[in-house]
Coordinates of C-alpha atoms and ligand atoms in Angstrom, one line a residue:
M1 CA 0.0 0.0 0.0
E2 CA 1.2 3.5 -0.8
L3 CA 2.0 5.4 2.4
L4 CA 0.4 8.8 2.6
N5 CA 1.3 11.8 4.6
T6 CA -1.1 12.4 7.5
G7 CA -0.9 16.2 7.1
V8 CA -0.2 16.4 10.8
K9 CA 3.2 18.2 10.6
N10 CA 3.8 20.4 13.5
V11 CA 2.9 18.2 16.5
K12 CA 2.1 19.6 19.9
N13 CA 2.6 17.3 22.8
V14 CA 1.8 17.6 26.5
S15 CA 4.5 20.0 28.0
R16 CA 5.1 18.4 31.3
F17 CA 4.3 15.1 33.1
T18 CA 5.0 13.4 36.3
V19 CA 4.8 9.6 36.3
G20 CA 4.9 6.8 38.9
P21 CA 3.0 5.4 41.9
D22 CA 1.8 8.2 44.2
S23 CA 2.9 10.9 41.8
T24 CA -0.4 12.7 42.6
S25 CA 1.0 13.5 46.0
T26 CA 2.7 16.5 44.4
L27 CA -0.4 17.7 42.6
A28 CA -1.5 20.1 45.4
V29 CA 1.9 21.7 45.3
R30 CA 1.6 22.3 41.5
I31 CA -1.9 23.7 41.8
S32 CA -0.9 26.1 44.5
E33 CA 2.3 27.2 42.6
I34 CA 0.2 28.0 39.5
K35 CA -2.4 29.8 41.6
D36 CA 0.3 31.9 43.3
V37 CA 1.7 33.1 40.0
D38 CA -1.6 33.8 38.3
G39 CA -3.8 34.8 41.3
G40 CA -6.9 33.0 40.1
P41 CA -8.7 30.0 41.7
A42 CA -8.7 26.4 40.5
I43 CA -11.5 24.5 38.9
V44 CA -11.5 20.7 39.4
C45 CA -13.6 18.4 37.1
L46 CA -13.9 15.3 39.2
D47 CA -15.3 12.0 37.8
Q48 CA -18.5 11.0 39.6
F49 CA -16.8 7.8 40.8
L50 CA -14.2 9.8 42.7
Y51 CA -16.6 12.5 44.1
D52 CA -16.9 10.8 47.4
N53 CA -13.2 10.0 47.7
K54 CA -12.4 12.2 50.6
I55 CA -8.7 11.2 50.7
L56 CA -8.2 12.3 47.2
I57 CA -10.1 15.5 47.6
D58 CA -8.2 16.4 50.8
Q59 CA -5.0 15.7 49.0
L60 CA -5.8 18.5 46.5
E61 CA -5.7 21.1 49.4
L62 CA -8.2 23.3 47.7
D63 CA -9.5 26.5 49.4
K64 CA -12.8 28.3 49.6
S65 CA -12.2 30.2 46.4
D66 CA -11.8 27.0 44.3
V67 CA -14.6 24.9 42.8
I68 CA -15.1 21.2 42.3
F69 CA -17.5 20.0 39.6
R70 CA -18.9 16.4 39.8
I71 CA -18.8 15.1 36.2
D72 CA -21.5 12.7 35.3
T73 CA -19.9 9.9 33.3
A74 CA -23.1 8.0 32.3
H75 CA -23.1 9.9 29.0
E76 CA -20.3 11.4 26.8
P77 CA -20.0 15.2 27.1
K78 CA -22.7 17.3 25.5
T79 CA -22.1 20.9 24.3
H80 CA -25.1 22.2 26.4
V81 CA -23.8 20.5 29.5
I82 CA -20.4 22.2 29.0
D83 CA -22.2 25.5 28.6
E84 CA -24.1 24.9 31.8
L85 CA -20.9 24.1 33.7
M86 CA -19.4 27.3 32.3
A87 CA -22.3 29.4 33.5
R88 CA -22.1 27.8 37.0
A89 CA -18.3 28.5 37.1
R90 CA -18.8 32.1 36.1
S91 CA -21.4 32.7 38.7
F92 CA -19.4 31.0 41.4
L93 CA -15.9 32.3 40.7
R94 CA -15.0 36.0 41.1
S95 CA -12.2 35.9 38.7
N96 CA -10.9 33.7 35.9
P97 CA -9.4 30.5 37.0
S98 CA -5.6 30.1 36.9
V99 CA -5.8 26.3 36.4
V100 CA -8.4 23.7 35.4
V101 CA -7.8 20.1 36.5
G102 CA -9.5 17.1 35.0
I103 CA -9.4 13.9 37.2
G104 CA -11.0 10.8 36.0
G105 CA -11.7 8.9 32.8
G106 CA -11.9 10.4 29.3
I107 CA -15.2 12.2 30.0
A108 CA -13.9 14.1 33.0
M109 CA -10.7 15.0 31.3
D110 CA -12.4 16.1 28.1
T111 CA -14.8 18.3 30.1
A112 CA -11.8 19.9 31.8
K113 CA -10.2 20.6 28.4
A114 CA -13.4 22.2 27.1
I115 CA -13.9 24.4 30.1
S116 CA -10.3 25.6 30.1
N117 CA -10.7 26.5 26.4
L118 CA -14.0 28.4 26.9
Y119 CA -12.6 30.6 29.6
T120 CA -10.4 32.5 27.2
N121 CA -12.5 32.0 24.0
K122 CA -15.9 33.6 24.2
G123 CA -19.1 32.0 23.1
S124 CA -20.5 28.5 23.5
A125 CA -18.9 25.0 23.2
A126 CA -20.7 24.3 19.9
D127 CA -18.9 27.3 18.3
Y128 CA -15.6 25.5 18.5
Q129 CA -16.5 22.0 17.3
G130 CA -14.1 21.5 14.4
W131 CA -10.5 22.1 13.5
D132 CA -8.4 25.0 14.8
L133 CA -11.3 27.3 15.6
L134 CA -9.9 28.4 19.1
K135 CA -8.3 31.8 18.8
E136 CA -6.7 32.2 22.2
P137 CA -4.5 30.0 24.4
A138 CA -6.6 28.3 27.1
V139 CA -6.3 28.4 30.9
Y140 CA -3.5 26.1 32.2
K141 CA -4.9 22.6 32.2
I142 CA -3.8 19.5 34.2
G143 CA -4.9 16.0 33.4
V144 CA -5.0 13.1 35.9
P145 CA -6.3 9.9 34.3
T146 CA -7.8 7.3 36.6
I147 CA -8.3 4.6 33.9
S148 CA -5.9 3.7 31.1
G149 CA -6.4 3.3 27.4
T150 CA -8.4 6.0 25.7
G151 CA -5.4 8.4 25.3
A152 CA -7.6 11.4 26.1
E153 CA -4.7 12.6 28.3
A154 CA -2.5 13.1 25.2
T155 CA -4.8 14.2 22.4
R156 CA -5.6 17.6 20.9
T157 CA -9.4 17.1 21.0
C158 CA -12.2 16.8 23.5
V159 CA -15.1 14.7 22.4
M160 CA -18.5 16.5 22.6
T161 CA -21.9 15.9 21.1
N162 CA -24.3 18.7 20.1
E163 CA -27.7 17.3 20.7
S164 CA -29.5 19.8 18.6
T165 CA -27.5 19.1 15.5
G166 CA -26.4 15.5 16.3
L167 CA -22.8 16.5 15.5
K168 CA -20.2 14.5 17.5
L169 CA -17.0 16.5 17.1
G170 CA -14.4 17.9 19.5
M171 CA -12.5 21.1 19.8
N172 CA -9.5 20.0 17.7
S173 CA -6.7 22.4 18.5
D174 CA -3.2 22.7 19.9
Y175 CA -4.8 24.7 22.8
T176 CA -6.8 21.6 23.8
V177 CA -3.6 19.7 24.7
F178 CA -3.0 19.4 28.4
D179 CA -0.2 21.5 29.8
E180 CA 0.6 19.0 32.4
L181 CA -0.2 15.4 33.4
F182 CA 0.0 13.3 36.5
L183 CA 0.3 9.6 35.6
D184 CA -0.3 7.8 38.9
P185 CA -1.0 4.0 38.5
N186 CA -2.2 3.9 42.1
L187 CA -5.4 5.6 40.8
T188 CA -6.3 2.6 38.6
K189 CA -6.2 0.0 41.4
T190 CA -9.9 -0.1 41.9
V191 CA -11.1 -0.2 38.3
P192 CA -13.3 -3.3 37.6
R193 CA -11.3 -5.9 35.7
S194 CA -13.5 -6.0 32.6
Q195 CA -13.5 -2.2 32.4
Y196 CA -9.7 -2.2 32.8
F197 CA -9.4 -4.7 29.9
Y198 CA -11.9 -2.9 27.5
S199 CA -10.3 0.5 28.1
G200 CA -6.7 -0.9 27.8
M201 CA -7.7 -2.4 24.5
D202 CA -8.6 1.0 23.2
A203 CA -4.8 1.9 23.2
Y204 CA -4.0 -1.5 21.6
I205 CA -6.7 -0.9 18.9
H206 CA -5.7 2.7 18.2
C207 CA -2.2 1.4 17.3
V208 CA -3.2 -1.6 15.4
E209 CA -5.4 0.6 13.2
S210 CA -2.7 3.3 12.8
L211 CA 0.1 0.9 11.8
A212 CA -2.2 -0.9 9.3
G213 CA -3.3 2.3 7.7
S214 CA -1.9 4.2 4.7
Y215 CA -1.6 7.6 6.4
R216 CA 1.5 7.4 8.5
N217 CA 3.8 9.6 10.6
A218 CA 7.3 8.3 11.5
V219 CA 7.1 9.3 15.2
G220 CA 3.6 8.1 15.4
D221 CA 4.7 4.6 14.2
A222 CA 7.3 4.5 16.9
Y223 CA 4.8 5.4 19.6
S224 CA 2.4 2.8 18.2
Q225 CA 5.0 0.0 18.2
Q226 CA 6.0 0.7 21.8
T227 CA 2.3 0.9 22.9
L228 CA 1.6 -2.5 21.3
S229 CA 4.6 -4.0 23.0
L230 CA 3.5 -2.7 26.4
C231 CA 0.0 -4.0 25.9
R232 CA 1.4 -7.5 25.1
E233 CA 3.4 -7.4 28.3
V234 CA 0.2 -6.4 30.3
F235 CA -2.3 -8.7 28.7
L236 CA -0.2 -11.7 27.6
G237 CA 2.5 -11.7 30.3
E238 CA 2.9 -14.0 33.3
E239 CA 2.0 -11.3 35.8
D240 CA -1.6 -10.4 36.6
M241 CA -2.8 -7.7 34.2
M242 CA -3.6 -5.4 37.2
S243 CA -0.3 -5.9 39.1
D244 CA 1.4 -2.7 40.2
D245 CA 3.9 -2.9 37.3
N246 CA 1.3 -3.7 34.7
R247 CA -1.0 -0.8 35.8
E248 CA 2.0 1.5 35.3
R249 CA 2.8 -0.1 31.9
L250 CA -0.8 0.3 30.8
M251 CA -0.9 4.0 31.9
V252 CA 2.2 4.6 29.8
A253 CA 0.8 2.7 26.9
S254 CA -2.4 4.8 27.0
Y255 CA -0.4 8.0 26.9
L256 CA 1.9 6.8 24.1
G257 CA -1.1 5.4 22.1
G258 CA -2.8 8.8 22.4
C259 CA 0.4 10.5 21.1
A260 CA 0.4 8.0 18.2
V261 CA -3.2 8.5 17.2
A262 CA -2.7 12.3 17.4
T263 CA -0.3 12.1 14.5
S264 CA -2.3 9.6 12.5
Y265 CA -5.8 8.2 12.0
V266 CA -7.7 5.2 13.3
G267 CA -9.0 2.6 10.8
L268 CA -12.0 0.3 10.4
I269 CA -12.7 -0.6 14.0
H270 CA -13.5 2.9 15.3
P271 CA -16.1 3.6 12.6
F272 CA -17.9 0.4 13.3
S273 CA -17.6 1.0 17.0
A274 CA -19.1 4.5 16.5
G275 CA -22.0 2.8 14.8
L276 CA -22.6 0.6 17.9
S277 CA -22.4 3.7 20.1
V278 CA -24.7 5.9 18.1
V279 CA -27.4 3.3 17.3
L280 CA -27.2 1.0 20.3
G281 CA -25.7 3.3 23.0
L282 CA -22.8 1.0 23.7
H283 CA -19.8 2.7 25.3
H284 CA -16.7 3.3 23.2
C285 CA -14.2 0.8 24.7
V286 CA -16.5 -2.2 25.0
A287 CA -17.9 -1.4 21.5
N288 CA -14.3 -1.4 20.1
C289 CA -13.7 -4.9 21.6
I290 CA -17.0 -6.3 20.1
V291 CA -15.9 -5.0 16.7
M292 CA -12.3 -6.2 17.0
N293 CA -13.6 -9.7 17.7
V294 CA -15.1 -10.0 14.1
M295 CA -12.5 -8.1 12.1
E296 CA -10.4 -11.2 11.1
G297 CA -11.0 -10.4 7.4
F298 CA -9.1 -7.1 7.9
Y299 CA -6.7 -7.4 10.8
Q300 CA -6.1 -11.2 11.0
D301 CA -3.0 -11.3 13.2
A302 CA -4.3 -8.6 15.6
V303 CA -7.7 -10.4 16.0
S304 CA -5.9 -13.7 16.9
E305 CA -3.8 -11.9 19.4
F306 CA -6.8 -10.0 20.8
Q307 CA -8.7 -13.3 21.2
E308 CA -5.8 -14.8 23.0
M309 CA -5.8 -11.9 25.4
L310 CA -9.6 -12.4 26.0
I311 CA -9.0 -16.0 27.0
R312 CA -5.9 -15.3 29.1
Q313 CA -7.8 -12.6 31.0
K314 CA -11.1 -14.6 31.2
I315 CA -13.1 -11.7 29.7
H316 CA -16.5 -12.6 28.3
L317 CA -17.5 -10.2 25.6
P318 CA -21.2 -9.3 25.2
R319 CA -22.6 -11.5 22.4
D320 CA -25.3 -11.1 19.8
V321 CA -25.6 -7.4 20.3
C322 CA -27.1 -6.9 16.8
K323 CA -29.5 -9.9 17.1
G324 CA -33.0 -9.1 16.0
L325 CA -32.3 -5.6 14.7
S326 CA -34.7 -4.2 12.1
D327 CA -33.8 -3.1 8.6
E328 CA -34.0 0.5 9.8
D329 CA -31.5 -0.3 12.6
H330 CA -29.1 -1.7 10.0
E331 CA -29.5 1.3 7.8
A332 CA -28.7 3.5 10.8
L333 CA -25.6 1.4 11.6
F334 CA -24.4 1.6 8.0
D335 CA -24.8 5.4 7.9
A336 CA -23.2 5.9 11.3
T337 CA -20.2 3.8 10.2
L338 CA -19.7 5.1 6.7
V339 CA -19.8 8.7 7.8
H340 CA -16.2 8.3 9.1
A341 CA -14.5 8.8 5.7
R342 CA -11.0 9.7 6.8
P343 CA -10.3 6.5 8.9
L344 CA -12.0 4.4 6.2
V345 CA -9.7 5.8 3.5
N346 CA -6.8 5.2 5.9
A347 CA -7.8 1.6 6.2
L348 CA -9.0 0.7 2.7
G349 CA -8.1 3.5 0.3
A350 CA -10.3 6.0 -1.5
T351 CA -12.5 3.3 -2.9
Y352 CA -13.5 1.9 0.5
E353 CA -17.2 2.0 -0.5
E354 CA -16.5 -0.8 -3.0
V355 CA -15.5 -3.0 -0.1
L356 CA -18.0 -1.8 2.5
T357 CA -21.2 -2.4 0.6
R358 CA -24.5 -2.4 2.5
E359 CA -24.5 -6.2 2.4
K360 CA -20.9 -6.5 3.7
V361 CA -21.5 -4.0 6.5
R362 CA -24.7 -5.8 7.6
E363 CA -22.9 -9.2 7.5
I364 CA -20.1 -7.8 9.8
F365 CA -22.6 -6.3 12.3
S366 CA -24.6 -9.5 12.3
R367 CA -21.6 -11.5 13.6
M368 CA -21.1 -9.2 16.6
Ligands
ZN401 ZN1 -10.7 4.9 20.8

């Protein structure tokens, strides 16, 4: 296959990070250093699962001028929810924040990214859905992932859905990239095993898709190869996948996988997975795994390896998720998959519609 330039030339990465068990013990110091320089308060976007975690909240050493938002993670971020949070922040805080911290999974981190962007760029969240629409640098933002795999900590976007237009598109911008990360594997200790597996596979799948695609970036390829090798150690090694060392490996894999995909594109699995999310409401990471399991016609070696990981980790994927769907449901699945042109071109070339006919797409979904 001819290799194509991704067009991502001048890559912005996270500027600073602290990695290792208990690295969040220095988070409070960083927050107060930034507040001292800038004079403004802190906004913390906290995953709902951590909202009652008094130890973690005490560790942040916030004061009365700061605000904590409990981020509902049942649904992916909506533009109107971001706007509501902005209105609450503006009514609560007397001055602009000097730092916005996102602690949690992809949803909490993406919400923090959006809020930090909107504090310096006037208007509503929907105004910035697209590429490079933000005009001003954002408020300093810190990311603290508490589950590994999605790579949200590394990317230049924050996923958001506009319910009135149906548009699912983030604020793709260099200003969306976190200024600083705390990668603390202690925070992933209590993640349920199946969730840990599905999320971790997101990093694996990002890199399988990138390396098999025709749009490539030399640095992205190196990130991808290292991510895959870390995932193999975690999910196929002798140690428990959630041992201290493996949780640290997977946290690094998630970050590197995010860096990889930021320079490249995903392939076939993410578009089909998006179909499952849009039509059936399945969450991103489990949907990816359901799709991966039936992709042997496209990613033969990776599918075999993935199935070996499933067996080794005793994970039981949801079965028959498309059983009994109507013709209309299948039409909706087809549309929600084929709309992702760039990844599909990356995977199959410009003539992807010749491969992904209605019949073929229906046959693939029917096996999930
Ligand atoms: Zn993904």
